Coordinates of C-alpha atoms and ligand atoms in Angstrom, one line a residue:
M1 CA -71.7 -1.3 4.5
A2 CA -71.2 -4.5 6.2
A3 CA -73.5 -7.4 5.3
N4 CA -75.0 -8.4 8.5
N5 CA -75.7 -12.1 7.9
S6 CA -76.2 -14.5 10.7
G7 CA -76.3 -18.2 10.7
S8 CA -73.9 -21.0 9.8
E9 CA -73.2 -20.0 6.2
P10 CA -70.5 -17.4 5.7
P11 CA -72.0 -14.1 4.9
I12 CA -72.7 -13.6 1.2
P13 CA -71.7 -10.2 -0.2
E14 CA -74.6 -8.7 -1.9
D15 CA -72.2 -7.0 -4.2
D16 CA -72.1 -9.2 -7.2
E17 CA -69.6 -7.2 -9.1
G18 CA -67.1 -6.7 -6.4
L19 CA -65.2 -9.8 -7.0
G20 CA -66.0 -9.7 -10.7
G21 CA -63.1 -10.8 -12.8
V22 CA -65.5 -12.8 -14.9
T23 CA -64.3 -14.5 -18.1
H24 CA -66.1 -15.0 -21.4
E25 CA -67.0 -18.6 -20.3
E26 CA -68.3 -17.5 -17.0
E27 CA -70.5 -14.8 -18.7
A28 CA -71.8 -17.4 -21.1
A29 CA -72.4 -19.9 -18.4
E30 CA -74.1 -17.3 -16.3
A31 CA -76.4 -16.4 -19.2
K32 CA -77.4 -20.1 -19.5
G33 CA -78.0 -20.2 -15.7
K34 CA -75.1 -22.6 -15.2
A35 CA -72.3 -22.2 -12.7
P36 CA -69.0 -21.7 -14.5
A37 CA -66.2 -24.1 -13.8
A38 CA -64.0 -23.1 -10.9
S39 CA -60.9 -21.5 -12.2
T40 CA -57.4 -22.3 -11.0
T41 CA -55.8 -19.3 -12.7
T42 CA -54.1 -16.5 -11.0
M43 CA -54.7 -13.4 -13.1
N44 CA -51.5 -11.4 -13.4
R45 CA -51.7 -7.8 -14.0
S46 CA -49.3 -4.9 -14.0
G47 CA -47.6 -4.4 -10.7
S48 CA -49.8 -1.4 -10.0
R49 CA -53.0 -3.4 -9.9
P50 CA -54.3 -5.7 -7.2
Q51 CA -53.5 -9.3 -7.8
L52 CA -56.6 -11.3 -8.3
D53 CA -56.3 -14.9 -7.2
L54 CA -59.0 -17.0 -8.9
S55 CA -57.8 -20.3 -7.6
G56 CA -60.6 -22.2 -5.9
A57 CA -63.1 -19.7 -7.1
A58 CA -66.6 -20.9 -6.7
I59 CA -70.1 -19.6 -7.1
H60 CA -71.8 -19.1 -3.8
G61 CA -75.5 -19.6 -4.0
T62 CA -77.8 -21.7 -6.1
L63 CA -77.9 -22.3 -9.8
E64 CA -81.1 -20.3 -10.0
D65 CA -79.5 -17.2 -8.6
R66 CA -79.1 -14.4 -11.1
N67 CA -75.6 -12.9 -10.9
P68 CA -74.4 -15.1 -8.0
T69 CA -71.5 -14.0 -5.9
I70 CA -68.2 -15.6 -6.7
L71 CA -66.1 -16.3 -3.7
L72 CA -62.3 -16.2 -4.0
P73 CA -61.1 -18.1 -1.0
N74 CA -57.4 -17.6 -1.8
Q75 CA -57.6 -13.9 -2.5
S76 CA -54.9 -12.3 -0.5
D77 CA -54.2 -9.1 -2.3
D78 CA -56.6 -6.7 -0.7
I79 CA -58.1 -3.6 -2.2
S80 CA -56.9 -0.6 -0.2
H81 CA -59.7 1.1 1.6
L82 CA -58.5 3.7 4.0
A83 CA -56.3 6.8 4.1
L84 CA -55.8 9.4 6.9
D85 CA -54.9 13.0 7.3
I86 CA -54.0 13.6 10.9
G87 CA -53.8 17.4 11.4
G88 CA -53.2 19.7 14.3
S89 CA -57.0 20.0 14.9
L90 CA -58.8 17.3 13.1
I91 CA -58.3 13.8 11.7
K92 CA -59.8 13.2 8.4
L93 CA -60.5 9.7 7.0
V94 CA -61.4 8.7 3.5
Y95 CA -62.4 5.1 3.0
F96 CA -63.8 3.1 0.2
S97 CA -66.5 0.5 0.4
R98 CA -67.8 -1.6 -2.4
H99 CA -71.5 -1.4 -3.1
A100 CA -73.1 -3.9 -0.8
D101 CA -76.6 -2.9 -1.7
Q102 CA -76.6 -2.3 -5.4
P103 CA -80.1 -1.4 -6.3
T104 CA -81.8 -3.9 -8.6
E105 CA -82.3 -1.4 -11.4
D106 CA -78.5 -1.1 -11.7
K107 CA -78.2 -4.8 -12.2
R108 CA -79.4 -4.6 -15.8
K109 CA -76.5 -2.3 -16.5
L110 CA -74.1 -4.7 -15.0
S111 CA -74.1 -7.2 -17.8
T112 CA -73.3 -4.5 -20.2
K113 CA -70.5 -3.4 -18.0
R114 CA -69.2 -6.9 -17.7
R115 CA -69.3 -7.3 -21.5
L116 CA -67.3 -4.2 -21.8
E117 CA -64.8 -5.5 -19.3
I118 CA -64.4 -8.6 -21.2
F119 CA -64.2 -6.7 -24.5
T120 CA -61.3 -4.6 -23.2
G121 CA -59.3 -7.7 -22.6
A122 CA -55.9 -7.2 -21.1
R123 CA -56.3 -3.5 -20.8
R124 CA -58.9 -3.8 -18.1
S125 CA -58.6 -7.3 -16.8
Y126 CA -59.2 -6.2 -13.3
P127 CA -62.7 -5.6 -12.1
V128 CA -64.1 -2.1 -12.1
L129 CA -65.4 -1.6 -8.6
G130 CA -68.5 0.2 -7.9
G131 CA -68.6 1.6 -4.4
R132 CA -68.4 4.6 -2.2
L133 CA -65.9 7.0 -0.9
H134 CA -66.7 7.9 2.7
F135 CA -65.5 11.0 4.4
V136 CA -65.3 11.1 8.2
K137 CA -63.6 13.5 10.6
F138 CA -62.7 13.4 14.2
E139 CA -61.1 15.9 16.5
T140 CA -57.4 15.0 16.9
G141 CA -57.8 15.3 20.6
K142 CA -60.2 12.4 20.4
L143 CA -57.9 10.1 18.5
N144 CA -59.2 7.2 20.5
E145 CA -62.7 7.6 19.1
C146 CA -61.1 7.5 15.6
L147 CA -59.2 4.3 16.4
D148 CA -62.4 2.8 17.8
F149 CA -64.2 3.7 14.6
I150 CA -61.6 2.2 12.3
S151 CA -61.5 -0.9 14.5
S152 CA -65.3 -1.3 14.6
K153 CA -65.5 -1.2 10.9
Q154 CA -62.2 -3.1 10.4
L155 CA -61.3 -0.4 7.9
H156 CA -57.6 -1.1 8.3
R157 CA -58.3 -4.6 7.0
G158 CA -60.3 -3.5 4.0
G159 CA -63.6 -3.4 5.9
V160 CA -65.7 -6.2 7.2
D161 CA -66.8 -7.0 3.6
S162 CA -63.3 -7.7 2.4
P163 CA -62.3 -11.2 1.3
S164 CA -59.4 -11.3 3.7
W165 CA -61.6 -10.4 6.7
R166 CA -64.2 -13.0 5.7
S167 CA -61.7 -15.7 5.2
G168 CA -59.9 -14.9 8.4
A169 CA -56.6 -14.6 6.5
Q170 CA -55.3 -11.4 7.9
P171 CA -52.0 -10.0 6.6
D172 CA -49.4 -9.6 9.2
N173 CA -48.2 -6.2 8.3
I174 CA -51.0 -3.8 7.4
V175 CA -49.9 -0.5 6.0
I176 CA -52.2 2.5 5.8
K177 CA -51.4 5.7 4.0
A178 CA -51.4 8.7 6.2
T179 CA -50.5 12.3 5.9
G180 CA -50.4 15.3 8.2
G181 CA -48.2 15.8 11.2
G182 CA -50.0 13.2 13.2
A183 CA -48.8 10.5 10.8
F184 CA -45.5 11.0 12.5
K185 CA -46.7 11.8 15.9
Y186 CA -49.1 9.0 16.3
A187 CA -47.5 6.2 14.3
D188 CA -46.6 4.2 17.4
L189 CA -50.2 4.5 18.8
F190 CA -51.6 3.1 15.5
K191 CA -49.2 0.2 15.7
E192 CA -50.1 -0.4 19.3
R193 CA -53.8 -0.1 19.0
L194 CA -54.5 -1.5 15.5
G195 CA -51.3 -3.2 14.7
V196 CA -50.9 -1.1 11.5
S197 CA -48.0 0.8 10.2
L198 CA -48.6 4.3 8.8
E199 CA -47.0 4.9 5.5
K200 CA -46.3 8.6 5.5
E201 CA -47.2 10.7 2.5
D202 CA -46.1 14.3 2.3
E203 CA -48.8 16.7 3.4
M204 CA -48.4 19.2 0.5
D205 CA -48.2 16.5 -2.1
C206 CA -51.5 15.1 -0.8
L207 CA -53.2 18.5 -0.6
V208 CA -52.4 19.2 -4.2
A209 CA -53.3 15.7 -5.4
G210 CA -56.6 15.9 -3.5
A211 CA -57.4 19.3 -4.9
N212 CA -56.5 18.3 -8.5
F213 CA -58.6 15.2 -8.2
L214 CA -61.7 17.1 -6.9
L215 CA -61.4 19.9 -9.5
K216 CA -61.0 17.4 -12.3
A217 CA -63.4 14.6 -11.4
I218 CA -66.2 16.0 -9.4
R219 CA -68.9 18.1 -10.9
H220 CA -70.2 20.9 -8.8
E221 CA -67.2 20.8 -6.5
A222 CA -66.0 24.4 -6.8
F223 CA -68.1 27.4 -6.2
T224 CA -67.9 31.1 -5.5
H225 CA -69.6 32.7 -2.6
M226 CA -70.2 36.5 -2.7
D227 CA -72.8 38.5 -0.8
G228 CA -74.5 35.3 0.4
Q229 CA -74.8 34.0 -3.1
K230 CA -73.4 30.6 -4.0
E231 CA -72.6 29.8 -7.6
Y232 CA -71.0 26.7 -8.9
V233 CA -68.0 27.1 -11.2
Q234 CA -67.6 25.0 -14.3
I235 CA -63.9 24.0 -14.3
D236 CA -62.3 23.6 -17.7
Q237 CA -60.2 20.6 -17.2
N238 CA -57.8 21.7 -19.9
D239 CA -57.4 25.1 -18.3
L240 CA -57.1 24.4 -14.7
F241 CA -53.4 25.3 -14.1
P242 CA -51.9 27.3 -12.7
Y243 CA -53.9 28.2 -9.6
L244 CA -53.4 29.1 -6.0
L245 CA -54.4 26.6 -3.4
V246 CA -55.0 28.0 0.1
N247 CA -55.5 25.4 2.7
V248 CA -56.9 26.9 5.9
G249 CA -56.5 24.3 8.6
S250 CA -55.1 25.1 12.0
G251 CA -52.4 27.0 10.1
V252 CA -52.5 28.2 6.5
S253 CA -50.5 26.8 3.6
I254 CA -50.5 28.7 0.3
I255 CA -49.5 26.7 -2.7
K256 CA -49.0 27.6 -6.3
V257 CA -50.2 24.6 -8.3
D258 CA -48.9 24.2 -11.9
G259 CA -49.9 20.7 -12.7
H260 CA -50.2 17.1 -11.3
G261 CA -47.4 16.8 -8.7
K262 CA -46.1 20.2 -9.9
F263 CA -46.4 22.8 -7.2
Q264 CA -44.5 25.1 -4.8
R265 CA -45.6 26.2 -1.3
V266 CA -45.1 29.9 -1.8
S267 CA -46.3 31.1 1.6
G268 CA -48.2 30.4 4.7
T269 CA -49.5 32.1 7.8
N270 CA -49.9 31.0 11.4
V271 CA -53.0 33.0 11.7
G272 CA -55.5 30.4 10.7
G273 CA -58.3 28.1 11.9
G274 CA -56.5 27.2 15.1
T275 CA -56.2 30.9 15.9
Y276 CA -59.9 31.5 15.5
W277 CA -60.9 28.5 17.5
G278 CA -58.1 29.0 20.1
L279 CA -58.6 32.7 20.7
G280 CA -62.4 32.3 20.5
R281 CA -62.4 29.5 23.0
L282 CA -60.4 31.6 25.5
M283 CA -62.5 34.7 25.0
T284 CA -66.0 33.2 24.9
E285 CA -65.6 29.9 26.8
C286 CA -67.4 28.1 24.0
K287 CA -67.1 24.4 24.2
S288 CA -67.0 23.6 20.5
F289 CA -65.9 25.2 17.2
D290 CA -69.5 25.0 15.9
E291 CA -70.8 26.8 19.0
L292 CA -68.3 29.6 18.4
L293 CA -69.2 29.8 14.7
E294 CA -72.9 29.9 15.6
L295 CA -72.4 32.7 18.1
S296 CA -70.8 34.8 15.4
Q297 CA -74.1 34.7 13.5
R298 CA -75.8 36.7 16.1
G299 CA -72.9 39.1 16.5
D300 CA -72.3 42.8 15.9
N301 CA -68.7 43.6 15.3
S302 CA -69.1 47.4 15.6
T303 CA -69.1 47.1 19.4
I304 CA -65.5 45.7 19.2
D305 CA -63.9 46.8 15.9
M306 CA -62.8 50.4 15.5
L307 CA -64.4 51.8 12.3
V308 CA -63.2 54.6 10.1
G309 CA -66.2 56.6 11.3
D310 CA -65.1 56.1 14.9
I311 CA -61.8 57.8 14.0
Y312 CA -63.2 60.4 11.6
G313 CA -66.2 61.5 13.6
G314 CA -68.7 59.6 11.6
L315 CA -67.3 60.7 8.2
D316 CA -66.0 58.7 5.3
Y317 CA -62.4 59.0 4.4
S318 CA -63.3 59.1 0.8
K319 CA -60.0 60.4 -0.5
I320 CA -58.5 56.9 0.0
G321 CA -61.8 55.1 -0.6
L322 CA -62.8 54.3 2.9
S323 CA -66.3 54.6 4.0
A324 CA -67.2 55.5 7.7
S325 CA -68.3 51.9 8.3
T326 CA -65.1 50.3 7.1
I327 CA -63.2 48.5 9.8
A328 CA -60.1 50.6 10.5
S329 CA -58.8 48.3 13.3
S330 CA -60.1 44.9 14.3
F331 CA -60.7 44.8 18.1
G332 CA -59.5 48.5 18.1
K333 CA -62.5 49.8 20.0
T334 CA -61.8 47.7 23.0
I335 CA -58.8 49.8 24.0
S336 CA -60.7 52.9 24.7
D337 CA -63.8 51.5 26.4
N338 CA -62.4 50.8 29.8
K339 CA -64.3 47.5 29.9
E340 CA -63.5 44.0 30.9
L341 CA -63.8 41.0 28.6
S342 CA -67.0 40.0 30.4
D343 CA -68.6 43.3 29.4
Y344 CA -68.5 42.2 25.7
R345 CA -71.0 39.9 24.2
P346 CA -69.4 36.6 23.1
E347 CA -71.4 36.9 19.9
D348 CA -69.7 40.1 19.0
I349 CA -66.2 38.8 19.9
S350 CA -66.7 35.7 17.8
L351 CA -67.8 37.8 14.8
S352 CA -65.0 40.3 15.1
L353 CA -62.5 37.4 15.4
L354 CA -63.9 35.5 12.5
R355 CA -63.9 38.6 10.3
M356 CA -60.4 39.5 11.2
I357 CA -58.9 36.1 10.5
S358 CA -60.9 35.5 7.3
Y359 CA -60.2 38.9 5.9
N360 CA -56.5 38.5 6.6
I361 CA -56.4 35.1 4.9
G362 CA -58.2 36.5 1.9
Q363 CA -55.8 39.5 1.7
I364 CA -52.6 37.4 2.1
S365 CA -53.9 35.0 -0.5
Y366 CA -54.6 37.7 -3.0
L367 CA -51.1 39.2 -2.5
N368 CA -49.6 35.8 -3.3
A369 CA -51.8 35.5 -6.3
L370 CA -50.6 38.9 -7.4
R371 CA -47.0 37.9 -6.8
Y372 CA -47.4 35.0 -9.3
G373 CA -49.9 36.4 -11.6
L374 CA -52.7 34.0 -10.7
K375 CA -56.3 34.8 -11.0
R376 CA -57.9 31.7 -9.4
I377 CA -57.6 31.0 -5.8
F378 CA -59.2 27.9 -4.3
F379 CA -59.7 27.7 -0.6
G380 CA -59.8 24.5 1.3
G381 CA -59.4 23.3 4.9
F382 CA -61.9 22.9 7.6
F383 CA -61.8 26.4 8.9
I384 CA -64.0 27.3 5.9
R385 CA -66.7 24.9 7.2
G386 CA -69.0 25.9 4.4
H387 CA -69.8 29.0 6.5
A388 CA -71.3 31.8 4.6
Y389 CA -69.8 34.7 6.4
T390 CA -66.3 33.2 6.3
M391 CA -66.5 32.7 2.6
D392 CA -68.0 36.1 1.9
T393 CA -65.3 37.8 3.9
I394 CA -62.5 35.9 2.1
S395 CA -64.2 36.6 -1.2
F396 CA -64.6 40.2 -0.4
A397 CA -61.0 40.6 0.5
V398 CA -59.9 38.9 -2.8
H399 CA -62.4 40.9 -4.9
F400 CA -61.6 44.2 -3.3
W401 CA -57.9 44.1 -3.3
S402 CA -57.7 42.6 -6.8
K403 CA -60.3 45.1 -8.1
G404 CA -62.3 42.1 -9.3
E405 CA -59.4 40.6 -11.2
A406 CA -59.0 37.5 -9.0
K407 CA -61.6 35.1 -7.9
A408 CA -62.0 33.2 -4.6
M409 CA -63.4 29.8 -5.0
F410 CA -64.3 27.2 -2.4
L411 CA -64.5 23.4 -2.5
R412 CA -67.3 21.3 -1.1
H413 CA -64.9 18.7 0.2
E414 CA -62.8 21.5 1.7
G415 CA -61.3 19.7 4.6
F416 CA -60.6 16.4 2.9
L417 CA -58.0 17.4 0.3
G418 CA -55.1 15.9 2.2
A419 CA -56.9 12.7 3.1
L420 CA -58.0 12.2 -0.5
G421 CA -54.5 12.8 -1.8
A422 CA -53.2 10.2 0.6
F423 CA -56.0 7.8 -0.6
M424 CA -55.0 8.3 -4.2
S425 CA -51.3 7.7 -3.4
Y426 CA -52.0 4.0 -3.1
E427 CA -50.9 2.4 -6.3
K428 CA -52.7 -0.8 -5.7
H429 CA -56.3 -0.1 -5.1
G430 CA -57.3 -0.1 -8.8
L431 CA -58.9 3.2 -8.2
D432 CA -55.8 5.3 -8.8
D433 CA -57.4 6.8 -11.9
L434 CA -60.6 7.8 -10.1
S435 CA -61.2 10.5 -12.5
A436 CA -62.0 7.9 -15.1
H437 CA -65.1 7.0 -13.2
H438 CA -68.2 8.9 -12.3
L439 CA -68.3 10.1 -8.7
V440 CA -71.7 11.1 -7.7
E441 CA -72.5 12.8 -4.4
R442 CA -75.7 11.8 -2.9
F443 CA -75.0 13.5 0.4
P444 CA -74.2 17.1 0.2
M445 CA -71.8 18.3 2.8
G446 CA -69.7 21.1 3.9
A447 CA -72.3 23.8 3.9
P448 CA -74.9 25.0 6.3
Y449 CA -78.4 23.7 6.2
V450 CA -81.5 25.1 7.6
G451 CA -83.1 23.2 10.4
G452 CA -80.0 22.4 12.5
K453 CA -81.7 19.6 14.4
I454 CA -81.1 16.1 13.2
H455 CA -83.8 13.6 14.0
G456 CA -82.7 10.1 15.0
P457 CA -82.4 7.8 17.9
P458 CA -80.4 9.1 20.9
L459 CA -76.7 8.4 20.5
G460 CA -75.4 5.7 22.7
D461 CA -72.0 4.2 22.5
L462 CA -69.8 4.8 19.5
N463 CA -70.9 1.8 17.4
E464 CA -74.5 2.8 17.8
K465 CA -73.6 6.3 16.8
I466 CA -71.8 5.1 13.7
S467 CA -74.5 2.9 12.5
W468 CA -77.0 5.7 13.1
M469 CA -74.7 8.1 11.3
E470 CA -74.7 5.8 8.3
K471 CA -78.5 5.7 8.3
F472 CA -78.4 9.4 8.4
V473 CA -76.0 9.6 5.5
Q474 CA -78.1 7.1 3.4
K475 CA -81.1 9.3 4.0
G476 CA -79.4 12.5 3.0
T477 CA -80.1 15.9 4.4
Q478 CA -81.5 19.0 3.0
I479 CA -79.1 21.7 2.1
T480 CA -79.9 25.2 1.3
A481 CA -77.8 28.2 0.6
P482 CA -77.2 30.5 3.6
V483 CA -79.9 33.1 4.1
P484 CA -78.8 36.7 3.5
M485 CA -79.3 38.7 6.6
G486 CA -81.2 41.7 5.3
A487 CA -80.2 44.1 2.6
P488 CA -76.4 44.4 2.0
A489 CA -75.0 47.4 3.6
T490 CA -73.1 49.7 1.3
T491 CA -69.5 48.6 1.3
G492 CA -67.3 51.5 0.7
M493 CA -64.0 51.1 -1.0
G494 CA -61.4 49.8 1.3
G495 CA -63.0 47.5 3.8
F496 CA -65.7 45.2 4.9
E497 CA -68.7 46.2 6.8
R498 CA -71.6 44.2 8.3
P499 CA -71.9 40.7 6.9
T500 CA -74.6 40.3 4.4
S501 CA -74.8 36.6 5.0
K502 CA -74.2 35.2 8.3
G503 CA -76.3 32.1 7.5
D504 CA -79.0 30.8 9.8
I505 CA -78.4 27.8 11.9
L506 CA -75.2 26.0 11.2
R507 CA -75.5 22.6 9.7
S508 CA -74.9 20.3 12.5
D509 CA -72.0 17.9 12.5
A510 CA -74.5 15.3 13.7
S511 CA -72.2 14.9 16.6
A512 CA -69.6 17.5 17.6
A513 CA -66.9 15.2 16.6
L514 CA -68.0 13.1 13.7
N515 CA -68.8 14.3 10.2
V516 CA -69.6 11.9 7.5
G517 CA -70.1 12.3 3.8
V518 CA -70.2 9.9 0.9
L519 CA -69.2 10.0 -2.8
H520 CA -70.6 7.2 -4.8
L521 CA -68.3 5.7 -7.3
V522 CA -70.1 4.7 -10.4
P523 CA -67.8 2.8 -12.8
S524 CA -67.7 4.4 -16.2
L525 CA -68.5 2.3 -19.2
D526 CA -65.8 2.5 -21.8
V527 CA -67.5 3.7 -24.9
F528 CA -64.5 3.0 -27.1
P529 CA -62.6 0.3 -25.3
L530 CA -60.1 -0.3 -28.0
L531 CA -58.8 3.3 -28.0
E532 CA -55.1 3.2 -27.3
D533 CA -55.2 6.2 -25.0
P534 CA -58.7 6.9 -23.9
K535 CA -57.7 9.7 -21.6
T536 CA -56.4 11.9 -24.3
Y537 CA -59.2 11.0 -26.7
E538 CA -61.4 14.0 -27.5
P539 CA -64.5 13.0 -29.2
N540 CA -65.4 15.2 -32.1
T541 CA -68.8 16.6 -32.3
I542 CA -70.7 17.1 -35.5
D543 CA -73.3 19.7 -35.8
L544 CA -76.1 17.9 -37.7
D545 CA -77.6 21.3 -38.4
H546 CA -74.6 22.1 -40.5
D547 CA -75.5 22.3 -44.2
E548 CA -73.0 19.5 -45.0
F549 CA -75.0 17.1 -42.9
K550 CA -78.5 18.2 -43.8
P551 CA -80.3 15.7 -46.0
S552 CA -80.3 17.1 -49.5
A553 CA -83.3 16.7 -51.8
R554 CA -81.3 14.2 -53.8
S555 CA -80.7 11.8 -50.9
C556 CA -84.3 11.9 -49.7
G557 CA -86.7 10.0 -51.8
E558 CA -90.4 10.2 -51.7
G559 CA -90.6 8.0 -48.7
G560 CA -88.4 10.4 -46.6
C561 CA -84.8 10.2 -45.6
Q562 CA -83.3 6.9 -44.8
Ligands
LIG1 N1 -65.4 20.3 14.7 C1 -64.3 21.0 14.7 N2 -63.4 20.9 15.7 C2 -62.3 21.7 15.6 N3 -62.0 22.5 14.7 C3 -62.9 22.6 13.6 C4 -64.1 21.9 13.6 N4 -64.7 22.2 12.4 C5 -63.9 23.1 11.8 N5 -62.8 23.4 12.5 C6 -61.8 24.4 12.1 O1 -61.0 23.7 11.2 C7 -59.6 23.9 11.6 C8 -58.8 22.6 11.2 O2 -58.9 22.4 9.8 P1 -58.2 21.2 9.1 O3 -58.7 19.9 9.6 O4 -58.3 21.5 7.7 O5 -56.7 21.4 9.6 P2 -55.7 20.5 10.3 O6 -55.2 19.4 9.4 O7 -56.3 20.0 11.6 O8 -54.5 21.5 10.6 P3 -53.0 21.5 10.1 O9 -53.1 21.2 8.6 O10 -52.6 23.0 10.3 O11 -52.3 20.5 10.9 C9 -59.7 24.1 13.1 O12 -58.5 24.9 13.5 C10 -60.9 24.9 13.2 O13 -60.7 26.3 12.9
LIG2 C1 -47.5 23.4 9.7 C2 -48.7 23.0 8.8 C3 -48.2 22.7 7.4 C4 -49.2 21.7 9.3 O1 -50.3 21.3 8.6 C5 -49.8 24.1 8.8 O2 -50.3 24.2 10.1 C6 -49.3 25.4 8.3 O3 -49.2 25.6 7.1 N1 -49.0 26.4 9.1 C7 -48.6 27.7 8.8 C8 -47.1 27.9 9.0 C9 -46.5 29.1 8.4 O4 -46.2 29.0 7.2 O5 -46.4 30.1 9.0

């Protein structure tokens, strides 16, 4: 977050590792409490790394300061901080900020880390940056709010903490990675309002890159959701591919993923999140997506959907495995009722619609999984919205039609796959191998939480809202699994009946338009820094209980084992 220093001195970044790049001499001088001599070197790295310009480098602060900040006045090569996914319904932002408020207890670890950086020599001559990945979304219809947000935080210039922003040396042509249709549609507007060029990245490439990254790097990212029960799935990194990725945005893309950058968009459907929100808005006059979703939680679809029992006089059609309460035809009951739209409860309409679309997506996904012999299906996109009933319905469809062979899994950063992929497509941010670091989530997101109300000051203008949002994020929120709504009804073969988990109150978006989450990037220490290829290194484990390693009577003297 921005250091908010006032006074005549330039603001001092609290992050004492951000500009790191310390040398042996500097470390030694630092240990003795002396300021290292200013370097005039420009550190050259491989073309894919940010160029670190150490000329004119000077310690900022007094000699007594521990770990004083080193200012690099001539640093021009900025760390990239922002990527966008501008979709048909929502704009997703992922941005990186260095830790400005590193807790003191972490500072002890820093010297070890620095030592390791030095030890690794040329291989890691760039600083490992600790910081945060932030996730924010806006409605595409409110693009101006998004532009204001970027501008207020100067995200397009690397954030208000960045060296170039501090020094006032702004590059002329700022380029931001962007994906989604809006990267084309709104490119001129970004140029006009922020003076930035959008570098377009292919949407499917980004979805896949984002999903692969999350599945490989983030613990507790993927989970199953059946009958109201959420269970995290341990992903075996060596056995991830192939899988089916279903991104449920406004429309739905179905992608067979075979590896990093290896995929095929095998199908898609135009009946997706935009359909639920669009039809739902028309039929219920809801003002927001969340309002519509929340309505569904109080709905009863049997007033709208035609059930097998409605057709069979209350009987099951057991010969083909359909119970009386199986939905035979979504919205089918409305044809015979001689009623107007206004005679139906918006709650019931919303639930029928949600079930129809979710089930359909689950079924189409399964058919594609079957087509390619895939057993794992990951669902992303903001339609999912961490909503219990949506996930249960999709899971049911996959489970039912595959006879339990295929598994539906969901991602906690569901809506940010594309934006993350675009973020990782920067070659120059030094974070391209994010999976080499620890990413720790301190703010759970994407799932409903009980309580609904968020306590905080009233929201004023956007800036106030943003800073309040950040306080909210820092504090964290309670998250609980959705509450099952009574005993599960018997689900006969062939369909889906009443939802067993409609959730309670939806987790609020804090504002209808803004949703923020944070992943904390904790640089990994290289345990074996001289390994030629640490990524492929598999540490062997030794079972000390194994006889071979047990101390024998001969090696243990009277004084015990040494
Ligand atoms: N606050 C919200 N406002 C609007 N839609 C929302 C909101 N939250 C969730 N949704 C749902 O998420 C869908 C959009 O999801 P997502 O952002 O993943 O797709 P998109 O990128 O906008 O669409 P596409 O990829 O098809 O261009 C909406 O159609 C709606 O169903
Ligand atoms: C057109 C995109 C890819 C835009 O994100 C998405 O909305 C989508 O996958 N729609 C479904 C289109 C179809 O395959 O029928």
